[in-house]
mmCIF file with all atom_site columns, C-alpha atoms and ligand atoms in Angstrom:
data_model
loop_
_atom_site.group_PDB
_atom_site.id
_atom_site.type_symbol
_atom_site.label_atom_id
_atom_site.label_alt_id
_atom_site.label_comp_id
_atom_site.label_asym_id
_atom_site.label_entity_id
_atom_site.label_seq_id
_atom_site.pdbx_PDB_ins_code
_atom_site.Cartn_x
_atom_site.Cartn_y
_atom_site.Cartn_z
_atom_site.occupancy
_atom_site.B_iso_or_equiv
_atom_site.pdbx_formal_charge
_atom_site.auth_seq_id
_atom_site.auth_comp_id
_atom_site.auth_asym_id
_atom_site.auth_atom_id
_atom_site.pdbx_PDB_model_num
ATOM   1   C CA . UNK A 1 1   ? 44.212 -47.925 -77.112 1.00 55.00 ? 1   UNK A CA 1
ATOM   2   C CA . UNK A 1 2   ? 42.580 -50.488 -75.342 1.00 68.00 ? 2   UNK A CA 1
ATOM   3   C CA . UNK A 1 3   ? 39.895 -50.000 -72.722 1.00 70.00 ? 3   UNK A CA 1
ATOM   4   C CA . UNK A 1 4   ? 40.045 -50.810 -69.197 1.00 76.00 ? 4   UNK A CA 1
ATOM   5   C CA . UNK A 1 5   ? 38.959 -53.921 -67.697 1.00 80.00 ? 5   UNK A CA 1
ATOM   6   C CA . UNK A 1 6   ? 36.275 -52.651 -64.624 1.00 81.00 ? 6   UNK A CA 1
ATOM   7   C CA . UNK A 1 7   ? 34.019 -54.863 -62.542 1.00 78.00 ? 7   UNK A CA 1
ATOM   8   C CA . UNK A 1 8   ? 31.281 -52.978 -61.396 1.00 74.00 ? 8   UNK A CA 1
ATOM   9   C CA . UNK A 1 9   ? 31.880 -51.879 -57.534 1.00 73.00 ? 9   UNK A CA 1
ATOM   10  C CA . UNK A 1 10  ? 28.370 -53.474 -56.778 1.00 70.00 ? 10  UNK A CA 1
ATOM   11  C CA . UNK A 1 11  ? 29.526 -56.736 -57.794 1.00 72.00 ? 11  UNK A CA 1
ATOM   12  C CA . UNK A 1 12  ? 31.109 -59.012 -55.039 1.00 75.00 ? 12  UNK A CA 1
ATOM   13  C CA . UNK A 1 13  ? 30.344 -62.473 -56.201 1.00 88.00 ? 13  UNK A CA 1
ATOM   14  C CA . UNK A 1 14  ? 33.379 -64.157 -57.209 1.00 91.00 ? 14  UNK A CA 1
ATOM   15  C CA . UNK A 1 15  ? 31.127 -65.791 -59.703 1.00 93.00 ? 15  UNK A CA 1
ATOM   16  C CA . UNK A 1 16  ? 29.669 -62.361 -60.851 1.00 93.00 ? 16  UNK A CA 1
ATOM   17  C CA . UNK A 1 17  ? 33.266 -61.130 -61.190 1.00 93.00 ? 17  UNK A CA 1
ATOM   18  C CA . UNK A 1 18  ? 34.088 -64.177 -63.829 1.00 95.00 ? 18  UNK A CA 1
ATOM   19  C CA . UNK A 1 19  ? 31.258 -63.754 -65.347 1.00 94.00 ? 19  UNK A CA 1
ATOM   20  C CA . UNK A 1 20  ? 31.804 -59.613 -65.860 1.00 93.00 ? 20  UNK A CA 1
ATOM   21  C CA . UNK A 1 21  ? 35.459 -60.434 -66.759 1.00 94.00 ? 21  UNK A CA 1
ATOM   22  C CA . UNK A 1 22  ? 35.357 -62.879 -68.988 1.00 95.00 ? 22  UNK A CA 1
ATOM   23  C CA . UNK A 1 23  ? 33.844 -60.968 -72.118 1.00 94.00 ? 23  UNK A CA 1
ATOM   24  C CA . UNK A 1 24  ? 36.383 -58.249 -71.333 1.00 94.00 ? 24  UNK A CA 1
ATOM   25  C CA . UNK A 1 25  ? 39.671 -60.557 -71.552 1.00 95.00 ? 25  UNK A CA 1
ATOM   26  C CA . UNK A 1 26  ? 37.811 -62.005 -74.841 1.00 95.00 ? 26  UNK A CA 1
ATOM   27  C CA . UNK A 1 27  ? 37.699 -58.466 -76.559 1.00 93.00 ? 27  UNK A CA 1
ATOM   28  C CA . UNK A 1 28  ? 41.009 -57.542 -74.917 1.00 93.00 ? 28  UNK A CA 1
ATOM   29  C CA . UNK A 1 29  ? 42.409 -60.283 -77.110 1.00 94.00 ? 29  UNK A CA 1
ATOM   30  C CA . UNK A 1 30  ? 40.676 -60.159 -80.241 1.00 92.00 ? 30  UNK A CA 1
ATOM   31  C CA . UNK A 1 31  ? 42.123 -59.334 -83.042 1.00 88.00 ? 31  UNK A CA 1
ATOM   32  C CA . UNK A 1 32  ? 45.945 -58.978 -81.668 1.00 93.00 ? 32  UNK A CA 1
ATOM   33  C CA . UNK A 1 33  ? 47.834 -62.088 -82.605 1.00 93.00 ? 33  UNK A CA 1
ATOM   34  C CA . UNK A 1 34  ? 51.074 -61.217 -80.258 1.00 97.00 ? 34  UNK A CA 1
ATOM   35  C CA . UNK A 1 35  ? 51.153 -63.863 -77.794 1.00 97.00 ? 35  UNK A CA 1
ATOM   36  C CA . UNK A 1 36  ? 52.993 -62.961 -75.136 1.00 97.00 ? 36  UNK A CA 1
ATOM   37  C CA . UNK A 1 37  ? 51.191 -59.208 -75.323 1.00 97.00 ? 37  UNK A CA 1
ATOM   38  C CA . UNK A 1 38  ? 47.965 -61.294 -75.112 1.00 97.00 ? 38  UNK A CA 1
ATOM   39  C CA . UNK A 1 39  ? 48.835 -63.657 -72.048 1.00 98.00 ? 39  UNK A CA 1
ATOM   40  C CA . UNK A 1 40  ? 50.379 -60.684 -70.197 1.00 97.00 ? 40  UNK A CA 1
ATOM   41  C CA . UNK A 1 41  ? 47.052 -58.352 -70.463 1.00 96.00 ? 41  UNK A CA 1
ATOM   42  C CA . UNK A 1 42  ? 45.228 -61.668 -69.495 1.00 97.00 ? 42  UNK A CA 1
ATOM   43  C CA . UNK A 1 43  ? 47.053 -62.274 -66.656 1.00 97.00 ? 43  UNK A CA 1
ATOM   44  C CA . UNK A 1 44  ? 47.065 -58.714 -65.696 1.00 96.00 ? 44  UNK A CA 1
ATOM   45  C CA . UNK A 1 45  ? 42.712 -58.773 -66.037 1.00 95.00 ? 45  UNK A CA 1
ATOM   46  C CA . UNK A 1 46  ? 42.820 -61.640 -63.733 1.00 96.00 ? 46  UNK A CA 1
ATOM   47  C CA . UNK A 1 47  ? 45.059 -60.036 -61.093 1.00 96.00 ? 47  UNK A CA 1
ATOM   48  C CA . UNK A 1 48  ? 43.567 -56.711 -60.643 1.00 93.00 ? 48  UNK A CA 1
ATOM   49  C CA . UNK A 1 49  ? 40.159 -57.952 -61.726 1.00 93.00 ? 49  UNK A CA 1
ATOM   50  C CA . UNK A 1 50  ? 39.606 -60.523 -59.167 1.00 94.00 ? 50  UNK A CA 1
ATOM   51  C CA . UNK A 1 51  ? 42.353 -59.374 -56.664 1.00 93.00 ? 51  UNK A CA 1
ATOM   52  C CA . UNK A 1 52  ? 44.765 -62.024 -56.435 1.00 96.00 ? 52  UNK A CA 1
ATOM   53  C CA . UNK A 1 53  ? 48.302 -62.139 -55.278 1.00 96.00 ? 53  UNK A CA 1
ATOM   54  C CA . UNK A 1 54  ? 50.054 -63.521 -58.135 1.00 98.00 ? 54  UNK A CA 1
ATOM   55  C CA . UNK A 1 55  ? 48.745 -65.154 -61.556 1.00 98.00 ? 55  UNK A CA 1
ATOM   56  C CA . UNK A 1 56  ? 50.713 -65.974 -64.301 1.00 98.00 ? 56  UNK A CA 1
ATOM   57  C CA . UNK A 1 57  ? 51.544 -69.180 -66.763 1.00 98.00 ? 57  UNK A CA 1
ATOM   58  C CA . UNK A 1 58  ? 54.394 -71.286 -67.498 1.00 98.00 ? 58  UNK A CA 1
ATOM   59  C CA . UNK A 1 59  ? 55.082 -73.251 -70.419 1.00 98.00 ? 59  UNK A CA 1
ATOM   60  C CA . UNK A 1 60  ? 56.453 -77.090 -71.081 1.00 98.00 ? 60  UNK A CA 1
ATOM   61  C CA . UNK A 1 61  ? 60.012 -76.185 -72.189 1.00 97.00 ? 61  UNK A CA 1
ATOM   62  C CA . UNK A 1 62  ? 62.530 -79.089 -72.826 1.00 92.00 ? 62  UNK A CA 1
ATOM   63  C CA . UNK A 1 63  ? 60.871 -81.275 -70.031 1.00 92.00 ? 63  UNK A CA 1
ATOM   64  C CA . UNK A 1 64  ? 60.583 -78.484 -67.207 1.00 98.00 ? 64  UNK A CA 1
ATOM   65  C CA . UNK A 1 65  ? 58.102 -75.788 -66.856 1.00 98.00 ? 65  UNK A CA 1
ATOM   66  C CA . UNK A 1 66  ? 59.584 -72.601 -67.686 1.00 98.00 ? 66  UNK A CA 1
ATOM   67  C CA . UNK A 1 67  ? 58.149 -68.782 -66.624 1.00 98.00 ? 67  UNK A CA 1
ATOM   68  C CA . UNK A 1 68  ? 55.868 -67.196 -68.998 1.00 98.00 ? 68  UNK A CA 1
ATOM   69  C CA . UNK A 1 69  ? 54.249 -63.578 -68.935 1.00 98.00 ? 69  UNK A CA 1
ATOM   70  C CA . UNK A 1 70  ? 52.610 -62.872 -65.445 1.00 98.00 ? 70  UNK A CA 1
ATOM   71  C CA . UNK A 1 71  ? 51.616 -60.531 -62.860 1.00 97.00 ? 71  UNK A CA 1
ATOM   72  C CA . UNK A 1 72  ? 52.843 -60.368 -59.137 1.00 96.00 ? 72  UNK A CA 1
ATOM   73  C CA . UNK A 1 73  ? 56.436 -60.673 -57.933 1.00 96.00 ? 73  UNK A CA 1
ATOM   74  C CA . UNK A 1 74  ? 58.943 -62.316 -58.672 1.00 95.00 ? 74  UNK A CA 1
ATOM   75  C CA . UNK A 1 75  ? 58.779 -65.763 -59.103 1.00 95.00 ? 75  UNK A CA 1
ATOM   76  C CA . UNK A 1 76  ? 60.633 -69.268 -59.419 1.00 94.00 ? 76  UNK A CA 1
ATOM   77  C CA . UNK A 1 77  ? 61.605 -69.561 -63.104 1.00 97.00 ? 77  UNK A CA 1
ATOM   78  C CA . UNK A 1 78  ? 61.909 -73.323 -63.302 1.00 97.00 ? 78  UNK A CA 1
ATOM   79  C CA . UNK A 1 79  ? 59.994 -76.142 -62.473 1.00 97.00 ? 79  UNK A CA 1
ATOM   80  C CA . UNK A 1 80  ? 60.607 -79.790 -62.684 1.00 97.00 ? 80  UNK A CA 1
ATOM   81  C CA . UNK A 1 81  ? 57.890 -82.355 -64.135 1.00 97.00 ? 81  UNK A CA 1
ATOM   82  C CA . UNK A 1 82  ? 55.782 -83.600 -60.649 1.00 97.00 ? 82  UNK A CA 1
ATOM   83  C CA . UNK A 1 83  ? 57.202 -81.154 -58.608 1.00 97.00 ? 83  UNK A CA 1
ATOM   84  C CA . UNK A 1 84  ? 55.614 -78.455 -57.000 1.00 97.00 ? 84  UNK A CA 1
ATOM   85  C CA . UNK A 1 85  ? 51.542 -77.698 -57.542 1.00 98.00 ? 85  UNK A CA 1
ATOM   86  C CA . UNK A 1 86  ? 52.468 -76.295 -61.290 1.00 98.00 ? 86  UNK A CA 1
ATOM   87  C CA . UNK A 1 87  ? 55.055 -79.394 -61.573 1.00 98.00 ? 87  UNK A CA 1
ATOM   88  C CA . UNK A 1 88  ? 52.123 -82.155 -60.205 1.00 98.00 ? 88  UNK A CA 1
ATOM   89  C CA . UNK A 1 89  ? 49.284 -80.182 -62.506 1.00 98.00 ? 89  UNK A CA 1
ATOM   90  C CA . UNK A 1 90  ? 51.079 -80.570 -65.977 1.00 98.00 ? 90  UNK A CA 1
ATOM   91  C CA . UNK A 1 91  ? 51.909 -84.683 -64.590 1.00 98.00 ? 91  UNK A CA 1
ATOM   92  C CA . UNK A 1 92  ? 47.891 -84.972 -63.328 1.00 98.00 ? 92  UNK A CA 1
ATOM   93  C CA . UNK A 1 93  ? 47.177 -83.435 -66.722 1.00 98.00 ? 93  UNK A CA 1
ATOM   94  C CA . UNK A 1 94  ? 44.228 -81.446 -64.340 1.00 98.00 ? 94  UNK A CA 1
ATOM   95  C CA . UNK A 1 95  ? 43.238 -78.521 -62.412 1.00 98.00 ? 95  UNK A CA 1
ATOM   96  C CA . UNK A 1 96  ? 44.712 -79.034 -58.677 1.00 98.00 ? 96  UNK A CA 1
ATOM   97  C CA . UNK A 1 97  ? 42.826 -76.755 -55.695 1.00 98.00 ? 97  UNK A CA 1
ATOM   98  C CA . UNK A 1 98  ? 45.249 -75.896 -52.903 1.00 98.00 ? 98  UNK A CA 1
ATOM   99  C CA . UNK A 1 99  ? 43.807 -74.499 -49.757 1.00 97.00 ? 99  UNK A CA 1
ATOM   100 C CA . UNK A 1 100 ? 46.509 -74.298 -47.662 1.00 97.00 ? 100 UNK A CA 1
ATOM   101 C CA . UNK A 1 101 ? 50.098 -74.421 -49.440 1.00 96.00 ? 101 UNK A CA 1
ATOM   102 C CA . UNK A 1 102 ? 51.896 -75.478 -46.661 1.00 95.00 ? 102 UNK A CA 1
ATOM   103 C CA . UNK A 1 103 ? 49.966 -78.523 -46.521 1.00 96.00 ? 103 UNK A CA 1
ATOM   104 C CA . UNK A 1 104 ? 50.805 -79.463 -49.783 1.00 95.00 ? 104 UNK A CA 1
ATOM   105 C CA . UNK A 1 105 ? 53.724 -81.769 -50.269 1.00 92.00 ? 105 UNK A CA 1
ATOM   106 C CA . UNK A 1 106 ? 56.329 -80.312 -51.885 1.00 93.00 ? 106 UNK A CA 1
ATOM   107 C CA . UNK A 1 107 ? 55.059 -77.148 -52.829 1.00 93.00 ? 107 UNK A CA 1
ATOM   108 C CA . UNK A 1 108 ? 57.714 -74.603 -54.078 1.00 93.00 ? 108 UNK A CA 1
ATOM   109 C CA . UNK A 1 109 ? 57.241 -71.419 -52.154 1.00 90.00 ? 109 UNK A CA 1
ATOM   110 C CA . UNK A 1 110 ? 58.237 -68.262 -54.276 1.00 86.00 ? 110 UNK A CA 1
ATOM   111 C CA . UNK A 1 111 ? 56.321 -66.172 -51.941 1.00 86.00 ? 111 UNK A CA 1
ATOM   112 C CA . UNK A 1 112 ? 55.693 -66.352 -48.017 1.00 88.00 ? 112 UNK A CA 1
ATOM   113 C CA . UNK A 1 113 ? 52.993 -64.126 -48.884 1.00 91.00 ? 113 UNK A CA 1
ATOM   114 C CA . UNK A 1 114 ? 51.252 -66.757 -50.635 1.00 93.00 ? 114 UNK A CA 1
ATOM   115 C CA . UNK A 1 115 ? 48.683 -69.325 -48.819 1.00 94.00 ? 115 UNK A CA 1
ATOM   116 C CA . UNK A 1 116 ? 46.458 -70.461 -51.293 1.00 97.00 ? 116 UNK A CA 1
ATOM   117 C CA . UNK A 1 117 ? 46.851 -71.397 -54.723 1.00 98.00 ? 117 UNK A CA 1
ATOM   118 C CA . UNK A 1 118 ? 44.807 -73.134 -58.020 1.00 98.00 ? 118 UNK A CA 1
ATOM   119 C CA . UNK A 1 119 ? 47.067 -74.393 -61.079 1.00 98.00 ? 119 UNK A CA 1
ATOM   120 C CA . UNK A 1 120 ? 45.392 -75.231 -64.365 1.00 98.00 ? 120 UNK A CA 1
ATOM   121 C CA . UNK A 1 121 ? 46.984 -77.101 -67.339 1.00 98.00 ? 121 UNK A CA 1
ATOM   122 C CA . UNK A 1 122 ? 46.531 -76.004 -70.879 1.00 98.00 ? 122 UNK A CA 1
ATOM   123 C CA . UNK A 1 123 ? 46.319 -78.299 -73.346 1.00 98.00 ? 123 UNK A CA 1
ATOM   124 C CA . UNK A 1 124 ? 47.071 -78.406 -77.286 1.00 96.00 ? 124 UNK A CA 1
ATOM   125 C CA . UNK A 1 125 ? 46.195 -81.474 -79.040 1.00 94.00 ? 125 UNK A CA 1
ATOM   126 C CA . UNK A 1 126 ? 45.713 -83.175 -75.839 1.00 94.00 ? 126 UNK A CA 1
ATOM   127 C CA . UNK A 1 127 ? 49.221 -82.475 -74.424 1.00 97.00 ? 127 UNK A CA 1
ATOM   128 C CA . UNK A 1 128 ? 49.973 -80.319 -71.879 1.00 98.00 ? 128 UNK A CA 1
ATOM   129 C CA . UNK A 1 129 ? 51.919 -77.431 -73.320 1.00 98.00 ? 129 UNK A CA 1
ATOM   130 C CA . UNK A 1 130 ? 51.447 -74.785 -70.188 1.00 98.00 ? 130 UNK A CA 1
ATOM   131 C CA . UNK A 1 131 ? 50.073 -74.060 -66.673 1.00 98.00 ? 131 UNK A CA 1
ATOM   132 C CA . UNK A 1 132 ? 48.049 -71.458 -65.313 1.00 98.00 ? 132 UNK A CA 1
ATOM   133 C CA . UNK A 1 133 ? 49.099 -70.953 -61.831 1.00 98.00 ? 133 UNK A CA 1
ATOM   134 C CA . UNK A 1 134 ? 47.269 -68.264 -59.390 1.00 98.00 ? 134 UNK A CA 1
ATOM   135 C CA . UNK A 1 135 ? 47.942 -67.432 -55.808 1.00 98.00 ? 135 UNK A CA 1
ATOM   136 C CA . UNK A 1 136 ? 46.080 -65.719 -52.812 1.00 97.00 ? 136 UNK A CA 1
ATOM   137 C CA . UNK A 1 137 ? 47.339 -64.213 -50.143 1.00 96.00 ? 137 UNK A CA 1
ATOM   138 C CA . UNK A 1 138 ? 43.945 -65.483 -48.348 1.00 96.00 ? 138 UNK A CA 1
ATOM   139 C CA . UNK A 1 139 ? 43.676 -69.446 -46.756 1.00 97.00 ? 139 UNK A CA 1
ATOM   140 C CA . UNK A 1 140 ? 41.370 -71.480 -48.713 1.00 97.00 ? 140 UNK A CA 1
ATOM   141 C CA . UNK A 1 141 ? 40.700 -68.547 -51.632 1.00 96.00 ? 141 UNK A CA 1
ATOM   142 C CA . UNK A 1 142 ? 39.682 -70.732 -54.283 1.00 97.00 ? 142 UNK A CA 1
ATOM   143 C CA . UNK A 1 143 ? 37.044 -73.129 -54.978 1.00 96.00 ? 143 UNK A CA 1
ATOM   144 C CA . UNK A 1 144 ? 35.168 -75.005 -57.816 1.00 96.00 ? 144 UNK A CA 1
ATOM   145 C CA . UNK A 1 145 ? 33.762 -71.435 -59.102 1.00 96.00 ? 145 UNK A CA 1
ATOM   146 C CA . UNK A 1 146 ? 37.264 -70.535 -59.771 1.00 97.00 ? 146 UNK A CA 1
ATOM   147 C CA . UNK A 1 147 ? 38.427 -73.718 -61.313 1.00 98.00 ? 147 UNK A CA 1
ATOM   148 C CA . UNK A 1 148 ? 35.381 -73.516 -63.705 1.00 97.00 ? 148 UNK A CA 1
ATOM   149 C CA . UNK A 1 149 ? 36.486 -70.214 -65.036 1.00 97.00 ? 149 UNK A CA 1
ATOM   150 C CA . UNK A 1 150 ? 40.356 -70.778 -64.997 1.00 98.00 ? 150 UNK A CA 1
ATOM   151 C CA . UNK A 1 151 ? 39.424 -73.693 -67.143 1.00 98.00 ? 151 UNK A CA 1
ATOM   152 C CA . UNK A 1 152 ? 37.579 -71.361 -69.805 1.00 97.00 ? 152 UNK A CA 1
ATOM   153 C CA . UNK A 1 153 ? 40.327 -68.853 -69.875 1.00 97.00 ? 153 UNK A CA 1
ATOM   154 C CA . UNK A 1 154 ? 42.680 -71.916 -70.450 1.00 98.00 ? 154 UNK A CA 1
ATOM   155 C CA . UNK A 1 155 ? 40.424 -73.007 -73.591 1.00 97.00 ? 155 UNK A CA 1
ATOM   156 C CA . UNK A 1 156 ? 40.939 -68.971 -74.836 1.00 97.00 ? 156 UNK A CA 1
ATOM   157 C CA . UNK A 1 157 ? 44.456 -69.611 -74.187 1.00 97.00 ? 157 UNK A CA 1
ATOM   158 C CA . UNK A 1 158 ? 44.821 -72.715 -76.485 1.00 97.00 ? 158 UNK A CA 1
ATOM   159 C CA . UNK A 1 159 ? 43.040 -70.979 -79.611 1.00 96.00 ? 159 UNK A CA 1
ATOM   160 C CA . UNK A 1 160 ? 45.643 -68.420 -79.034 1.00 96.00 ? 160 UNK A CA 1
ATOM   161 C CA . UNK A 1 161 ? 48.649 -70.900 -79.007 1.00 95.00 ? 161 UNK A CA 1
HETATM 162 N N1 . LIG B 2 .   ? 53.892 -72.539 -55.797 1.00 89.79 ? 201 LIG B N1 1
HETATM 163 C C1 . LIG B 2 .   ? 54.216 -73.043 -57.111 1.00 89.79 ? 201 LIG B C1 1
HETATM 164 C C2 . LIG B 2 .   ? 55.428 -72.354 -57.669 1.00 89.79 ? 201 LIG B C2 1
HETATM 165 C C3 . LIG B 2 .   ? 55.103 -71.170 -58.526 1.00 89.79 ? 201 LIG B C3 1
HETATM 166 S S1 . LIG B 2 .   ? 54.793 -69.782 -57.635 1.00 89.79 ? 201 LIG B S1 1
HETATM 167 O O1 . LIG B 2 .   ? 53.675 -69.995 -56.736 1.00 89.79 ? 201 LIG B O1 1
HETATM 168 C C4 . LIG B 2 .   ? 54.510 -68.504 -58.629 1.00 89.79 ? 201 LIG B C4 1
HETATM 169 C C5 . LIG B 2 .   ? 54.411 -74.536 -57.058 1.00 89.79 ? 201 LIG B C5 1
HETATM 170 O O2 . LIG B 2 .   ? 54.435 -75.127 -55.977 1.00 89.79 ? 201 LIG B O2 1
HETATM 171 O O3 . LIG B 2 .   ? 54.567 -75.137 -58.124 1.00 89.79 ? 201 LIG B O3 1
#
């Protein structure tokens, strides 16, 4: 059985929070070689870990970005290339910060409950194979400090693809 991910309750630094989660998703994953049982605990350390909305991944599929393991409601299951935040991170080949959704153009809405969101892409052999996509419920919830660590749970991602 595995253990549970906990963040000390004196720790309120999103930083902090990374930093005490990180190690955690590492061991959660070593040593199990299932991929989609390893991208759904990951996205589930991420979501009750830090408190977001909704965080999960889609993968490149036949030229659209297709729903992968993730945590939240229910979500849109396909997404064209360029379209949407996930759609214009896996064209930009880069992490896109989105304070206010509604201000983005073109962003697909799965959620009203949603108004904030951070997609990264993950690469394998320089491509973009996937995107990591998390949402707040907050305005303006994510920042550099967020991006940095989304990034690094990206690069766990591709040693596990
Ligand atoms: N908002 C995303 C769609 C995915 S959901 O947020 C889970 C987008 O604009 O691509």
């Amino acid at each position: 059985m595995s253990e549970p991910i906990s963040i000390p309750s004196l720790v309120t630094e999103k930083k902090e929070k990374y930093e005490s989660l990180l190690p955690q998703i590492h061991a959660l994953v070593e040593g199990e070689r299932d991929l989609i049982a390893n991208l759904a605990n990951i996205m589930s350390a991420l979501k009750y870990g830090l408190n977001f909305f909704w965080v999960g991944i889609y993968f490149v599929k036949n030229e659209e970005l297709v729903l992968g393991p993730f945590q939240g409601p229910v979500a849109c299951v396909r997404i064209g290339y360029g379209k949407g935040v996930c759609g214009t991170c896996w064209k930009k080949a880069e992490t896109i910060v989105v304070p206010d959704v509604d201000a983005f153009p073109g962003h697909i809405a799965c959620s009203s409950e949603s108004k904030s969101e951070i997609t990264v892409p993950v690469f394998k052999n320089e491509k973009v194979v996937a995107v990591i996509d998390v949402d707040s419920h907050i305005l303006n919830d994510f920042d550099s400090t967020d991006a940095h660590y989304l990034e690094n749970i990206s690069k766990l991602i591709e040693t596990l693809l």
